[in-house]
Structure formats: C-alpha cells, structure tokens
Short mmCIF file of C-alpha atoms and ligand atoms in Angstrom, two decimals:
data_model
loop_
_atom_site.label_atom_id
_atom_site.label_comp_id
_atom_site.label_asym_id
_atom_site.label_seq_id
_atom_site.Cartn_x
_atom_site.Cartn_y
_atom_site.Cartn_z
CA UNK A 1 56.33 51.93 177.74
CA UNK A 2 56.79 52.58 174.14
CA UNK A 3 59.47 49.94 173.54
CA UNK A 4 57.36 47.20 175.26
CA UNK A 5 54.29 48.15 173.19
CA UNK A 6 56.36 48.06 170.03
CA UNK A 7 57.68 44.59 170.94
CA UNK A 8 54.08 43.34 171.42
CA UNK A 9 52.98 44.15 167.81
CA UNK A 10 52.72 40.86 165.93
CA UNK A 11 53.69 40.46 162.20
CA UNK A 12 49.96 39.90 161.41
CA UNK A 13 49.03 43.17 163.11
CA UNK A 14 51.82 44.87 161.24
CA UNK A 15 50.52 43.58 157.87
CA UNK A 16 46.95 44.65 158.72
CA UNK A 17 48.29 48.08 159.73
CA UNK A 18 50.22 48.58 156.52
CA UNK A 19 47.33 47.40 154.29
CA UNK A 20 45.07 49.91 156.14
CA UNK A 21 47.67 52.58 155.41
CA UNK A 22 47.83 51.51 151.75
CA UNK A 23 44.05 51.76 151.58
CA UNK A 24 44.00 55.29 152.92
CA UNK A 25 46.79 56.31 150.46
CA UNK A 26 44.72 54.84 147.62
CA UNK A 27 41.65 56.75 148.81
CA UNK A 28 43.63 59.99 149.02
CA UNK A 29 45.04 59.42 145.52
CA UNK A 30 41.56 58.68 144.19
CA UNK A 31 40.19 61.87 145.80
CA UNK A 32 43.08 63.92 144.35
CA UNK A 33 42.58 62.38 140.91
CA UNK A 34 38.82 63.14 141.11
CA UNK A 35 39.51 66.78 142.03
CA UNK A 36 42.11 67.11 139.22
CA UNK A 37 39.82 65.49 136.64
CA UNK A 38 36.96 67.72 137.85
CA UNK A 39 39.12 70.85 137.60
CA UNK A 40 40.48 69.77 134.21
CA UNK A 41 36.94 69.18 132.94
CA UNK A 42 35.84 72.63 134.14
CA UNK A 43 38.89 74.33 132.54
CA UNK A 44 38.47 72.45 129.24
CA UNK A 45 34.71 73.11 129.20
CA UNK A 46 35.20 76.83 129.85
CA UNK A 47 37.93 76.95 127.17
CA UNK A 48 35.71 75.12 124.65
CA UNK A 49 32.75 77.35 125.50
CA UNK A 50 34.87 80.49 125.08
CA UNK A 51 36.42 79.22 121.85
CA UNK A 52 33.34 77.70 120.20
CA UNK A 53 30.09 78.76 121.82
CA UNK A 54 30.47 82.19 123.50
CA UNK A 55 28.93 85.15 121.66
CA UNK A 56 32.53 86.32 121.02
CA UNK A 57 33.72 83.06 119.48
CA UNK A 58 33.34 84.53 116.00
CA UNK A 59 35.87 87.27 116.83
CA UNK A 60 39.16 86.07 115.33
CA UNK A 61 42.33 86.13 117.40
CA UNK A 62 45.19 84.04 118.79
CA UNK A 63 43.76 80.71 120.07
CA UNK A 64 45.30 81.10 123.54
CA UNK A 65 43.97 84.67 123.85
CA UNK A 66 40.45 83.47 123.12
CA UNK A 67 40.41 81.15 126.14
CA UNK A 68 42.58 82.82 128.78
CA UNK A 69 44.12 86.12 129.88
CA UNK A 70 47.57 84.50 130.04
CA UNK A 71 48.32 85.37 126.39
CA UNK A 72 47.98 89.08 127.16
CA UNK A 73 49.60 88.93 130.61
CA UNK A 74 52.65 87.15 129.14
CA UNK A 75 53.14 90.05 126.69
CA UNK A 76 52.52 92.63 129.45
CA UNK A 77 55.31 91.08 131.50
CA UNK A 78 57.61 90.91 128.46
CA UNK A 79 56.86 94.61 127.92
CA UNK A 80 55.94 94.14 124.24
CA UNK A 81 52.13 94.14 124.43
CA UNK A 82 51.88 97.12 122.04
CA UNK A 83 53.64 95.29 119.17
CA UNK A 84 51.98 91.93 119.98
CA UNK A 85 48.56 93.59 119.79
CA UNK A 86 49.40 95.37 116.52
CA UNK A 87 50.52 92.01 115.06
CA UNK A 88 47.31 90.34 116.26
CA UNK A 89 45.14 93.11 114.80
CA UNK A 90 46.98 92.95 111.48
CA UNK A 91 46.53 89.22 111.30
CA UNK A 92 42.99 88.97 112.62
CA UNK A 93 41.48 92.45 112.04
CA UNK A 94 39.71 92.50 115.43
CA UNK A 95 37.00 95.11 115.13
CA UNK A 96 38.02 97.52 117.90
CA UNK A 97 40.85 98.70 115.65
CA UNK A 98 37.92 99.93 113.53
CA UNK A 99 37.87 103.73 113.07
CA UNK A 100 34.57 103.86 115.03
CA UNK A 101 36.31 102.41 118.11
CA UNK A 102 37.39 105.70 119.76
CA UNK A 103 33.92 107.24 119.34
CA UNK A 104 31.83 104.20 120.26
CA UNK A 105 34.02 102.94 123.09
CA UNK A 106 35.80 105.94 124.62
CA UNK A 107 33.39 108.80 123.97
CA UNK A 108 30.30 106.82 124.96
CA UNK A 109 30.75 107.09 128.78
CA UNK A 110 30.80 103.31 129.26
CA UNK A 111 31.88 101.67 132.52
CA UNK A 112 35.63 101.07 132.64
CA UNK A 113 36.84 97.45 132.77
CA UNK A 114 37.61 95.81 136.12
CA UNK A 115 41.37 96.06 135.46
CA UNK A 116 41.28 99.70 136.70
CA UNK A 117 40.28 98.58 140.22
CA UNK A 118 43.91 97.61 140.79
CA UNK A 119 44.64 101.35 141.15
CA UNK A 120 42.99 101.79 144.57
CA UNK A 121 45.52 103.31 146.96
CA UNK A 122 46.87 102.43 149.50
CA UNK A 123 44.53 99.43 149.55
CA UNK A 124 41.26 98.14 148.12
CA UNK A 125 39.14 100.21 150.54
CA UNK A 126 40.11 103.60 149.08
CA UNK A 127 38.52 104.59 145.78
CA UNK A 128 39.96 107.26 143.46
CA UNK A 129 39.09 108.58 139.97
CA UNK A 130 41.47 106.23 138.17
CA UNK A 131 40.29 103.09 140.00
CA UNK A 132 36.57 103.90 139.81
CA UNK A 133 34.89 101.98 136.99
CA UNK A 134 31.41 103.55 137.23
CA UNK A 135 31.42 106.84 135.25
CA UNK A 136 29.22 108.55 137.87
CA UNK A 137 31.57 107.65 140.74
CA UNK A 138 34.62 108.54 138.63
CA UNK A 139 33.23 111.96 137.70
CA UNK A 140 32.23 112.73 141.29
CA UNK A 141 35.75 111.89 142.54
CA UNK A 142 37.48 113.73 139.67
CA UNK A 143 35.50 116.89 140.37
CA UNK A 144 37.71 117.79 143.33
CA UNK A 145 41.00 116.52 141.97
CA UNK A 146 41.33 117.04 138.20
CA UNK A 147 40.99 120.89 138.11
CA UNK A 148 44.43 121.04 139.76
CA UNK A 149 45.73 120.54 136.19
CA UNK A 150 43.77 123.21 134.31
CA UNK A 151 46.10 125.21 132.07
CA UNK A 152 45.83 128.31 134.25
CA UNK A 153 46.73 126.32 137.38
CA UNK A 154 49.65 124.56 135.72
CA UNK A 155 50.97 127.85 134.36
CA UNK A 156 51.40 129.06 137.93
CA UNK A 157 54.24 126.55 138.20
CA UNK A 158 55.97 127.61 134.96
CA UNK A 159 58.82 129.39 136.74
CA UNK A 160 59.50 126.31 138.89
CA UNK A 161 59.37 124.13 135.74
CA UNK A 162 61.88 126.49 134.08
CA UNK A 163 64.25 126.11 137.05
CA UNK A 164 63.99 122.34 136.68
CA UNK A 165 64.65 122.49 132.92
CA UNK A 166 67.67 124.75 133.62
CA UNK A 167 69.17 121.92 135.71
CA UNK A 168 68.72 119.55 132.76
CA UNK A 169 70.45 122.05 130.44
CA UNK A 170 73.31 122.32 132.95
CA UNK A 171 73.81 118.55 132.74
CA UNK A 172 73.66 118.61 128.91
CA UNK A 173 76.26 121.41 128.85
CA UNK A 174 78.56 119.33 131.03
CA UNK A 175 78.39 116.45 128.56
CA UNK A 176 78.74 118.81 125.59
CA UNK A 177 81.99 120.09 127.12
CA UNK A 178 83.41 116.70 128.00
CA UNK A 179 82.37 115.06 124.71
CA UNK A 180 81.20 112.00 126.67
CA UNK A 181 78.00 110.29 125.46
CA UNK A 182 74.91 111.24 127.43
CA UNK A 183 72.19 108.85 128.69
CA UNK A 184 69.32 111.17 127.78
CA UNK A 185 66.76 108.53 128.75
CA UNK A 186 67.84 108.90 132.37
CA UNK A 187 68.17 112.68 132.34
CA UNK A 188 64.79 113.22 130.69
CA UNK A 189 63.15 110.88 133.25
CA UNK A 190 64.87 112.73 136.11
CA UNK A 191 63.46 115.96 134.67
CA UNK A 192 59.87 114.80 134.25
CA UNK A 193 59.85 113.26 137.75
CA UNK A 194 61.25 116.42 139.32
CA UNK A 195 58.66 118.49 137.40
CA UNK A 196 55.83 116.37 138.87
CA UNK A 197 57.35 116.98 142.32
CA UNK A 198 57.38 120.75 141.67
CA UNK A 199 53.89 120.97 140.16
CA UNK A 200 52.20 118.71 142.71
CA UNK A 201 53.86 119.66 146.00
CA UNK A 202 56.55 122.28 145.25
CA UNK A 203 59.22 119.72 146.04
CA UNK A 204 61.34 118.03 143.36
CA UNK A 205 62.51 114.49 144.10
CA UNK A 206 66.12 115.63 143.73
CA UNK A 207 67.13 113.48 140.75
CA UNK A 208 68.50 116.34 138.63
CA UNK A 209 70.41 117.97 141.51
CA UNK A 210 72.07 114.64 142.20
CA UNK A 211 72.39 113.86 138.48
CA UNK A 212 71.66 110.23 139.35
CA UNK A 213 68.90 107.82 140.30
CA UNK A 214 68.28 107.91 144.04
CA UNK A 215 67.94 104.63 145.96
CA UNK A 216 67.29 102.69 142.74
CA UNK A 217 63.94 104.49 142.35
CA UNK A 218 63.69 104.01 138.57
CA UNK A 219 64.57 100.32 138.59
CA UNK A 220 61.97 99.82 141.35
CA UNK A 221 59.28 101.78 139.51
CA UNK A 222 59.82 99.65 136.37
CA UNK A 223 59.23 96.48 138.41
CA UNK A 224 56.16 98.07 140.07
CA UNK A 225 54.72 99.01 136.64
CA UNK A 226 55.15 95.43 135.37
CA UNK A 227 53.53 94.06 138.52
CA UNK A 228 50.53 96.42 138.51
CA UNK A 229 49.88 96.07 134.75
CA UNK A 230 49.79 92.27 134.98
CA UNK A 231 48.12 91.81 138.36
CA UNK A 232 45.22 94.08 137.33
CA UNK A 233 43.84 91.05 135.45
CA UNK A 234 43.92 88.99 138.68
CA UNK A 235 43.16 91.63 141.28
CA UNK A 236 42.49 89.09 144.05
CA UNK A 237 46.23 88.27 144.03
CA UNK A 238 47.03 91.95 144.59
CA UNK A 239 44.47 92.24 147.42
CA UNK A 240 45.84 89.08 149.02
CA UNK A 241 49.48 90.17 148.74
CA UNK A 242 49.54 93.95 149.18
CA UNK A 243 46.32 95.95 148.84
CA UNK A 244 44.74 94.88 152.11
CA UNK A 245 44.16 96.62 155.45
CA UNK A 246 46.72 94.44 157.22
CA UNK A 247 49.55 95.55 154.94
CA UNK A 248 48.38 99.18 155.10
CA UNK A 249 48.15 98.96 158.91
CA UNK A 250 51.64 97.49 159.20
CA UNK A 251 52.97 100.06 156.71
CA UNK A 252 55.31 97.54 155.10
CA UNK A 253 54.35 97.97 151.42
CA UNK A 254 57.62 98.77 149.62
CA UNK A 255 56.65 101.88 147.61
CA UNK A 256 60.20 103.22 147.28
CA UNK A 257 61.84 106.67 147.20
CA UNK A 258 59.36 108.47 144.92
CA UNK A 259 56.15 107.55 146.75
CA UNK A 260 57.79 107.92 150.17
CA UNK A 261 58.94 111.44 149.21
CA UNK A 262 55.50 112.25 147.77
CA UNK A 263 53.66 111.15 150.92
CA UNK A 264 56.13 113.05 153.13
CA UNK A 265 55.71 116.17 150.99
CA UNK A 266 51.90 115.96 151.22
CA UNK A 267 52.11 115.79 155.03
CA UNK A 268 54.46 118.81 155.06
CA UNK A 269 52.06 120.63 152.77
CA UNK A 270 49.12 119.93 155.05
CA UNK A 271 51.03 121.36 158.02
CA UNK A 272 52.05 124.41 155.98
CA UNK A 273 49.43 125.06 153.29
CA UNK A 274 50.69 128.57 152.38
CA UNK A 275 53.38 127.67 149.86
CA UNK A 276 53.32 128.32 146.11
CA UNK A 277 49.98 127.49 144.48
CA UNK A 278 50.49 123.90 143.33
CA UNK A 279 48.25 120.86 142.84
CA UNK A 280 48.24 119.95 146.53
CA UNK A 281 47.23 123.53 147.45
CA UNK A 282 44.25 123.05 145.15
CA UNK A 283 43.38 119.68 146.74
CA UNK A 284 43.64 120.96 150.33
CA UNK A 285 41.47 123.93 149.37
CA UNK A 286 38.86 121.52 147.92
CA UNK A 287 39.03 119.39 151.09
CA UNK A 288 38.31 122.45 153.22
CA UNK A 289 35.44 123.61 151.00
CA UNK A 290 33.78 120.17 150.76
CA UNK A 291 33.64 118.69 154.25
CA UNK A 292 32.04 115.23 154.17
CA UNK A 293 32.10 115.14 150.37
CA UNK A 294 35.87 114.92 149.95
CA UNK A 295 38.17 112.86 152.16
CA UNK A 296 41.81 113.24 153.14
CA UNK A 297 42.84 109.92 151.57
CA UNK A 298 41.76 111.27 148.15
CA UNK A 299 44.72 113.67 148.32
CA UNK A 300 47.18 110.82 148.92
CA UNK A 301 45.63 108.93 145.99
CA UNK A 302 45.81 112.00 143.75
CA UNK A 303 49.49 112.48 144.59
CA UNK A 304 50.17 108.78 144.02
CA UNK A 305 48.37 108.84 140.66
CA UNK A 306 50.23 111.97 139.54
CA UNK A 307 53.57 110.38 140.34
CA UNK A 308 52.59 107.04 138.76
CA UNK A 309 51.00 108.54 135.63
CA UNK A 310 52.91 111.78 135.09
CA UNK A 311 56.62 110.91 134.90
CA UNK A 312 57.35 107.92 132.63
CA UNK A 313 54.62 109.03 130.22
CA UNK A 314 56.04 112.50 129.62
CA UNK A 315 59.59 111.15 129.58
CA UNK A 316 58.64 108.63 126.87
CA UNK A 317 56.94 111.39 124.87
CA UNK A 318 59.96 113.70 125.04
CA UNK A 319 62.35 110.86 124.20
CA UNK A 320 60.18 109.82 121.25
CA UNK A 321 60.23 113.42 119.98
CA UNK A 322 64.03 113.73 120.29
CA UNK A 323 64.64 110.29 118.82
CA UNK A 324 62.48 110.79 115.72
CA UNK A 325 63.71 114.36 115.21
CA UNK A 326 67.31 113.16 115.44
CA UNK A 327 66.55 110.55 112.78
CA UNK A 328 64.90 113.19 110.59
CA UNK A 329 67.50 115.97 110.51
CA UNK A 330 65.40 118.00 108.06
CA UNK A 331 62.59 118.15 110.61
CA UNK A 332 65.08 119.21 113.32
CA UNK A 333 66.49 121.98 111.07
CA UNK A 334 63.03 123.17 110.04
CA UNK A 335 61.76 123.33 113.65
CA UNK A 336 64.87 125.30 114.65
CA UNK A 337 64.45 127.66 111.70
CA UNK A 338 60.82 128.21 112.69
CA UNK A 339 61.95 129.32 116.15
CA UNK A 340 64.59 131.61 114.67
CA UNK A 341 62.01 133.13 112.31
CA UNK A 342 59.75 133.70 115.34
CA UNK A 343 62.53 135.76 116.97
CA UNK A 344 63.42 133.08 119.55
CA UNK A 345 66.89 132.33 118.13
CA UNK A 346 68.78 134.15 120.90
CA UNK A 347 67.16 132.21 123.76
CA UNK A 348 69.64 130.06 125.64
CA UNK A 349 67.37 128.95 128.48
CA UNK A 350 63.90 127.37 128.62
CA UNK A 351 61.43 128.59 125.97
CA UNK A 352 58.17 129.85 127.45
CA UNK A 353 54.96 127.88 126.95
CA UNK A 354 53.33 130.95 125.35
CA UNK A 355 56.14 131.10 122.75
CA UNK A 356 55.77 127.42 121.86
CA UNK A 357 52.14 128.05 120.94
CA UNK A 358 53.19 130.13 117.92
CA UNK A 359 55.25 127.29 116.38
CA UNK A 360 52.96 125.16 114.18
CA UNK A 361 55.71 122.98 112.73
CA UNK A 362 57.18 122.17 116.15
CA UNK A 363 53.66 121.34 117.41
CA UNK A 364 53.11 119.02 114.41
CA UNK A 365 56.37 117.21 115.23
CA UNK A 366 55.37 116.80 118.90
CA UNK A 367 51.96 115.51 117.91
CA UNK A 368 53.45 113.05 115.46
CA UNK A 369 55.89 111.75 118.10
CA UNK A 370 52.97 110.92 120.44
CA UNK A 371 51.16 109.26 117.54
CA UNK A 372 53.95 107.01 116.38
CA UNK A 373 55.36 106.23 119.83
CA UNK A 374 52.46 106.72 122.26
CA UNK A 375 53.33 106.70 125.98
CA UNK A 376 50.05 104.90 126.79
CA UNK A 377 50.84 101.25 126.16
CA UNK A 378 47.75 99.40 127.38
CA UNK A 379 44.32 99.14 125.80
CA UNK A 380 41.85 101.63 127.28
CA UNK A 381 39.26 99.08 128.31
CA UNK A 382 35.51 99.60 128.73
CA UNK A 383 32.51 97.29 129.21
CA UNK A 384 29.78 96.95 126.57
CA UNK A 385 26.56 98.56 127.89
CA UNK A 386 23.14 96.91 128.40
CA UNK A 387 21.85 95.91 124.97
CA UNK A 388 25.40 95.34 123.71
CA UNK A 389 27.48 97.44 121.35
CA UNK A 390 27.76 97.28 117.58
CA UNK A 391 31.08 98.21 115.97
CA UNK A 392 31.97 97.63 112.34
CA UNK A 393 29.13 95.15 111.83
CA UNK A 394 29.97 93.00 114.88
CA UNK A 395 27.73 93.09 117.96
CA UNK A 396 29.39 92.65 121.33
CA UNK A 397 27.08 91.47 124.13
CA UNK A 398 26.58 93.45 127.35
CA UNK A 399 29.56 93.21 129.70
CA UNK A 400 32.14 92.35 127.02
CA UNK A 401 35.46 94.07 127.69
CA UNK A 402 36.32 96.20 124.66
CA UNK A 403 39.47 98.22 124.46
CA UNK A 404 40.92 100.88 122.23
CA UNK A 405 44.68 100.53 122.15
CA UNK A 406 46.44 103.80 121.21
CA UNK A 407 49.24 101.91 119.41
CA UNK A 408 46.83 99.75 117.41
CA UNK A 409 44.72 102.76 116.40
CA UNK A 410 47.75 104.99 115.71
CA UNK A 411 49.45 102.38 113.53
CA UNK A 412 46.39 101.41 111.47
CA UNK A 413 47.00 101.83 107.72
CA UNK A 414 43.23 102.03 107.23
CA UNK A 415 43.20 105.27 109.22
CA UNK A 416 46.58 106.88 108.54
CA UNK A 417 47.43 105.53 105.10
CA UNK A 418 50.41 103.57 103.84
CA UNK A 419 52.88 105.71 105.79
CA UNK A 420 51.12 104.93 109.12
CA UNK A 421 54.39 103.62 110.61
CA UNK A 422 56.51 106.53 109.43
CA UNK A 423 57.27 109.76 111.26
CA UNK A 424 55.62 112.35 109.06
CA UNK A 425 54.76 115.64 110.84
CA UNK A 426 53.41 117.00 107.54
CA UNK A 427 50.19 114.99 107.98
CA UNK A 428 49.20 117.40 110.79
CA UNK A 429 49.61 120.41 108.50
CA UNK A 430 47.54 118.90 105.67
CA UNK A 431 43.85 119.42 104.95
CA UNK A 432 43.26 115.89 106.31
CA UNK A 433 44.28 116.89 109.86
CA UNK A 434 40.71 117.30 111.19
CA UNK A 435 39.77 113.74 110.11
CA UNK A 436 42.98 112.33 111.57
CA UNK A 437 42.37 114.12 114.87
CA UNK A 438 39.28 111.96 115.49
CA UNK A 439 41.54 108.92 115.77
CA UNK A 440 44.29 110.58 117.75
CA UNK A 441 44.07 109.15 121.27
CA UNK A 442 47.41 109.41 123.11
CA UNK A 443 45.60 110.86 126.14
CA UNK A 444 42.46 108.72 125.73
CA UNK A 445 39.14 110.40 125.03
CA UNK A 446 35.98 111.25 126.92
CA UNK A 447 35.23 111.26 130.64
CA UNK A 448 38.22 109.07 131.56
CA UNK A 449 40.83 110.83 129.45
CA UNK A 450 44.10 112.02 130.99
CA UNK A 451 43.56 114.89 133.45
CA UNK A 452 47.27 115.82 133.25
CA UNK A 453 47.42 116.49 129.52
CA UNK A 454 47.91 120.27 129.87
CA UNK A 455 50.98 119.69 131.99
CA UNK A 456 52.21 116.98 129.61
CA UNK A 457 51.81 119.21 126.53
CA UNK A 458 53.53 122.06 128.31
CA UNK A 459 56.56 119.98 129.31
CA UNK A 460 56.83 118.40 125.87
CA UNK A 461 56.69 121.74 124.08
CA UNK A 462 59.05 123.61 126.40
CA UNK A 463 61.70 120.88 126.71
CA UNK A 464 61.42 119.82 123.05
CA UNK A 465 61.74 123.40 121.74
CA UNK A 466 64.59 124.33 124.07
CA UNK A 467 66.69 121.30 123.12
CA UNK A 468 66.04 121.59 119.37
CA UNK A 469 67.01 125.27 119.42
CA UNK A 470 70.16 124.96 121.50
CA UNK A 471 71.67 121.54 120.89
CA UNK A 472 72.57 119.02 118.23
CA UNK A 473 72.27 115.36 119.12
CA UNK A 474 74.02 112.45 117.42
CA UNK A 475 73.58 108.79 118.26
CA UNK A 476 76.72 106.99 119.46
CA UNK A 477 75.60 103.95 117.47
CA UNK A 478 73.35 105.16 114.63
CA UNK A 479 71.95 101.65 114.20
CA UNK A 480 70.66 101.41 117.76
CA UNK A 481 66.86 101.61 118.05
CA UNK A 482 64.72 102.87 120.87
CA UNK A 483 64.36 100.28 123.66
CA UNK A 484 61.21 100.19 125.74
CA UNK A 485 58.91 98.22 128.02
CA UNK A 486 55.21 98.51 127.28
CA UNK A 487 53.46 98.17 130.64
CA UNK A 488 50.41 100.40 131.43
CA UNK A 489 52.57 103.27 130.33
CA UNK A 490 55.57 102.82 128.17
CA UNK A 491 59.03 103.12 129.72
CA UNK A 492 61.40 104.32 127.00
CA UNK A 493 65.19 104.19 126.75
CA UNK A 494 66.47 106.24 123.85
CA UNK A 495 69.98 105.32 122.66
CA UNK A 496 73.03 107.14 124.12
CA UNK A 497 73.95 110.32 122.20
CA UNK A 498 76.71 112.84 121.80
CA UNK A 499 75.46 116.34 122.51
CA UNK A 500 76.77 119.66 121.16
CA UNK A 501 75.76 123.19 122.18
CA UNK A 502 74.87 125.26 119.12
CA UNK A 503 77.23 128.23 118.82
CA UNK A 504 75.37 131.50 118.63
CA UNK A 505 76.69 134.87 117.59
CA UNK A 506 74.73 136.96 120.05
C1 HEM B 601 52.54 112.49 127.34
C2 HEM B 601 52.14 112.30 128.59
C3 HEM B 601 50.89 111.59 129.01
C4 HEM B 601 50.12 110.69 128.33
C5 HEM B 601 50.31 110.18 126.91
C6 HEM B 601 49.05 110.29 129.22
C7 HEM B 601 48.05 109.40 128.88
C8 HEM B 601 47.08 108.97 129.75
C9 HEM B 601 46.10 107.97 129.44
C10 HEM B 601 45.96 107.27 128.10
C11 HEM B 601 45.36 107.78 130.55
C12 HEM B 601 44.26 106.75 130.73
C13 HEM B 601 42.96 107.17 130.15
C14 HEM B 601 41.95 106.04 130.22
O1 HEM B 601 42.09 105.14 131.03
O2 HEM B 601 41.04 106.07 129.41
C15 HEM B 601 45.86 108.65 131.57
C16 HEM B 601 45.35 108.74 132.84
C17 HEM B 601 45.85 109.57 133.81
N1 HEM B 601 46.84 110.51 133.67
FE1 HEM B 601 47.93 110.82 132.00
N2 HEM B 601 49.21 110.94 130.41
C18 HEM B 601 50.31 111.76 130.33
C19 HEM B 601 50.78 112.60 131.32
C20 HEM B 601 50.19 112.83 132.52
C21 HEM B 601 50.61 113.81 133.50
C22 HEM B 601 51.76 114.80 133.33
C23 HEM B 601 49.79 113.68 134.59
C24 HEM B 601 49.76 114.47 135.88
C25 HEM B 601 50.74 114.82 136.60
C26 HEM B 601 48.86 112.62 134.30
C27 HEM B 601 47.89 112.17 135.16
C28 HEM B 601 47.00 111.15 134.87
C29 HEM B 601 46.08 110.61 135.85
C30 HEM B 601 45.93 111.06 137.30
C31 HEM B 601 45.36 109.61 135.19
C32 HEM B 601 44.28 108.71 135.78
C33 HEM B 601 42.90 109.13 135.33
C34 HEM B 601 42.16 109.96 136.29
O3 HEM B 601 42.55 110.09 137.45
O4 HEM B 601 41.15 110.55 135.91
N3 HEM B 601 49.12 112.14 133.04
N4 HEM B 601 46.90 109.38 131.06
#
C-alpha cells in the first residue's frame, strides 16, 4: 500500500533521493545553459558576420537593420515604413535610391524576393502571379489573368462604375445639405471597394448603399494588411498558422466580409457565366479555352488579389489627390476652369473617362498626387542575378535582396530637385517631364508592375474630375494632416471636411 511504502522510506534514502533529484536539476540547467550559450554564439556570430564581414557590410544603414529584419518589421507594424526608409536613405544614402535603381532592378526581369510568396491563396500550395517569384512562372500565370484589366475590357464596366460614383455623389449631397462634416476617407474607400466588386464580378460589396462599413470589414482588412506585410519576412509562421492545407480544409481562416462576398460572387458567376462582361467573365473564358494549362483556383486567387490590391490603393490615391488639391486652392480652381473651358462645366454627374483624357492639367495633378503620396508603401524587392548587380558604383552579390521603394525614389531631391517634397503639378507640364517619368514608379515597372493600373487611372480621373468640378471641400481643422498606415499598400485617412455643392446657372 502506498502509505506503508511511504512509512518504510528511511531519512538516508530520502537524502539520497533528493541529492539524485538535485543532480538531475543541475544537469538539466547545464544542458539549457549550453543550448542558450550555443544559440547566443550563433546569433552573435551571424550578426557580426552580417555587420563586419558580409559582402554587404560596406552598405551603410541603421545598425539593427544590418543584422536583422526586425528593424524593418517593427516599422511595417507601426505603419510608418515609408518615412523610416526615407529617413534612412537620407542619412545613409543607400544606393538603391540611386536614379539607376528603377531601370536596373525593376526593368531587368530579376526574380522577385521571397517576401512575395506570402501571397499564395488560400494556402501555400496554390501559386498565383503575385506570389510567383520566378519571372517565367509569373508571366505564364499572368497570361490568363492580367488581360482582364486591359483598357478596352475595363471600359466595358464604365456604366457600372458611373452608377457607383453616383451613389458617392448622393452621399456627398446629403452632407452638403446638412452641413455636417463628411468622413471622405470612409466614403472614398467604400466607393473603390464597390467598384472592384462591379468590375471583377458585377457585384458591389454594398458599402455605398449602406453608407457604412459592413461587419467591420475595413478594420479587419487593416489588421490583415499589417499581418501579411510583416509575416512575409517570416513566411514559415504564416504557413504554420494559416496558409496550410489543414486550415484550408477546415475552412476556418477568418477572411471577413469582403473576401467571403468575393468568393460567393465567383461561385455565382461560375454557375451563371452570362452576365455583363467583367473580369471574372474573362477568367472563366480563359479557363474554358486552356484546359490543363489554367486551373480553377487561379480564378479565386485573381479575385482575392484584385480585392486585396485594388481598393485601398485607389482610395489612397484619390484621397491624396483631394487632400493636396484642397491645400492648393489655385490648383483646384485651375483644374475646374480647365473642365469648364473643355465644355464640361454643365456636368453634374460622373465625368466620362474619354473626357478626362483631354484635361492635361487635371492629369498632371493626379500624377503628382501619386508621386508625393504613393499608394504602394513597401519596397518592390528583387534578387540580384548570377554575377551580381552593380548600381551606382556598388556591386551587390548574387541573391542579395534589392528593393526600389516608390516613396524613397519619389522623394529624392537628387531626382526631383529641391521641391521634391512639395506638391507641384507644374513639373509634369515642363520640358523635364520625360526625364522625370523614368523615375515615376507608383505602379512599379517591368514584368511585375501593377496589372490593374488602367482601372486605377480611370477611377482616379473620373472621381477626381467629378468632385473638383461639382464640389468645394474645406477641412474642419485646417491644421490636421493626412493620417495613414504604410503596410504593403498605404491605408489613408484624409481629415474630415465640410462639403459644398457648387451652384451652377444651367
Ligand atoms: C492607384 C492605385 C494602384 C497602385 C498605386 C498600385 C500599385 C501596385 C504595385 C506597386 C504593385 C506591385 C508591383 C511589384 O511588386 O513590383 C501592384 C500589384 C498588383 N496590383 Fe496594383 N495598384 C493600384 C491599383 C490596382 C487595381 C485597381 C487593381 C485591380 C483591381 C490592382 C491589381 C494588382 C494586382 C493583382 C497586383 C499583383 C501583381 C500581379 O498579379 O501581377 N492594382 N500594384
């Protein structure tokens, strides 16, 4: 019996037992200390090698950034990586802010950096053009998907886009009447999300009709952007947590209202492919014409990528345009006058894309807004090819990750002059415009550049022109700056404004 056995244990036995126990604790502690010292030695050696001996040790930069990714990831999570990188480049003049960067890194068809692999959807098994790092694989996958956004295809949705913009104007009119301040950041984001819904699967997400966020979709998508942008540097964590077949099989990944609606709409579209010609019509047509070469999951990925890449980006661009125009009333007046001179003054509703093409000053203002406040907030990262890559006198060995950051390039005084940080649309109308264009990279450049840029330019021009012609905006607090989070794309929050409808004597 247990009690009898316990009574039989002598004090000597007890002492021997506890000294045995003490010995095994000591051994365990020694083993733990050995592992910790070993790990510490490895970490310190790697850090010292990176800092002092690696072929990149001569590249100046923040000490922490030279030994670990945590410097960058900390700024990604804070949402200020664009400014932190500009500060670092100013202080250390890292060579990829060199004017040759866009040509030698983006136009040279290099492999993309491993960060992009985080974009497989729904899990690591399913490749798509954004996640593919090998240019050949990327181009093969894009072949079926990207033509959905050619200008002629996007123009087929112009009427639906106009109906969406009309809902936005209805909301603005309501606020103009009541005199209440309007949260344009929200309304513009509702609009660009609903436009993606229309253009991709002829089904808006319903934000504008409701005039409100649905099921906290925008708050959730901000958290998702922060997560994806940071975890891309440690993809194994993402695979372990979410992007694995078990999670996909169980269907418990919390994508939220927008992705759930998108996936539902794609299924509806597959069952009834004869709707308006939209992006998913194009994809299902490609799937039918390329059996064995295109797969059904590529359509889900394409829809996911459109939703992830096509809403916050355009919203930030439109907000940047309105914000800088509001702060430069002369530019606002001149753009409006240009439209009146072009015979568009009487238009109350959405301006057509064709009409916006005849407005050079408005186009210069839009271009300048994307330069000074680019919606792409992460470096476009590539890997140095075999034989290495020479930029600005520095040679980077094969495999080095090199990135061109739109904000760093667009804010470089070396490229744009002393007024690099000022909103100056005139620069695009000067004789210098062709030189400047070579360093203008809001949509990236080369084989991996943004496939949705026709749609983005169309939305920017139509919404920007329509608001400038028909409304006056005034900040509630003129001192309040633009707020934003710089994840992979930038999520902007322009300050609240009063809105007034321009009176027209028609
Ligand atoms: C002003 C708005 C936009 C900006 C500034 C922008 C910018 C960019 C940039 C910089 C990239 C990455 C390029 C690289 O990695 O080198 C990208 C990728 C991408 N963008 Fe955009 N974008 C915008 C709007 C849109 C829209 C409206 C769509 C479509 C609905 C879209 C769809 C995509 C997709 C699918 C990718 C992934 C690349 C691929 O699949 O080939 N974007 N965009």
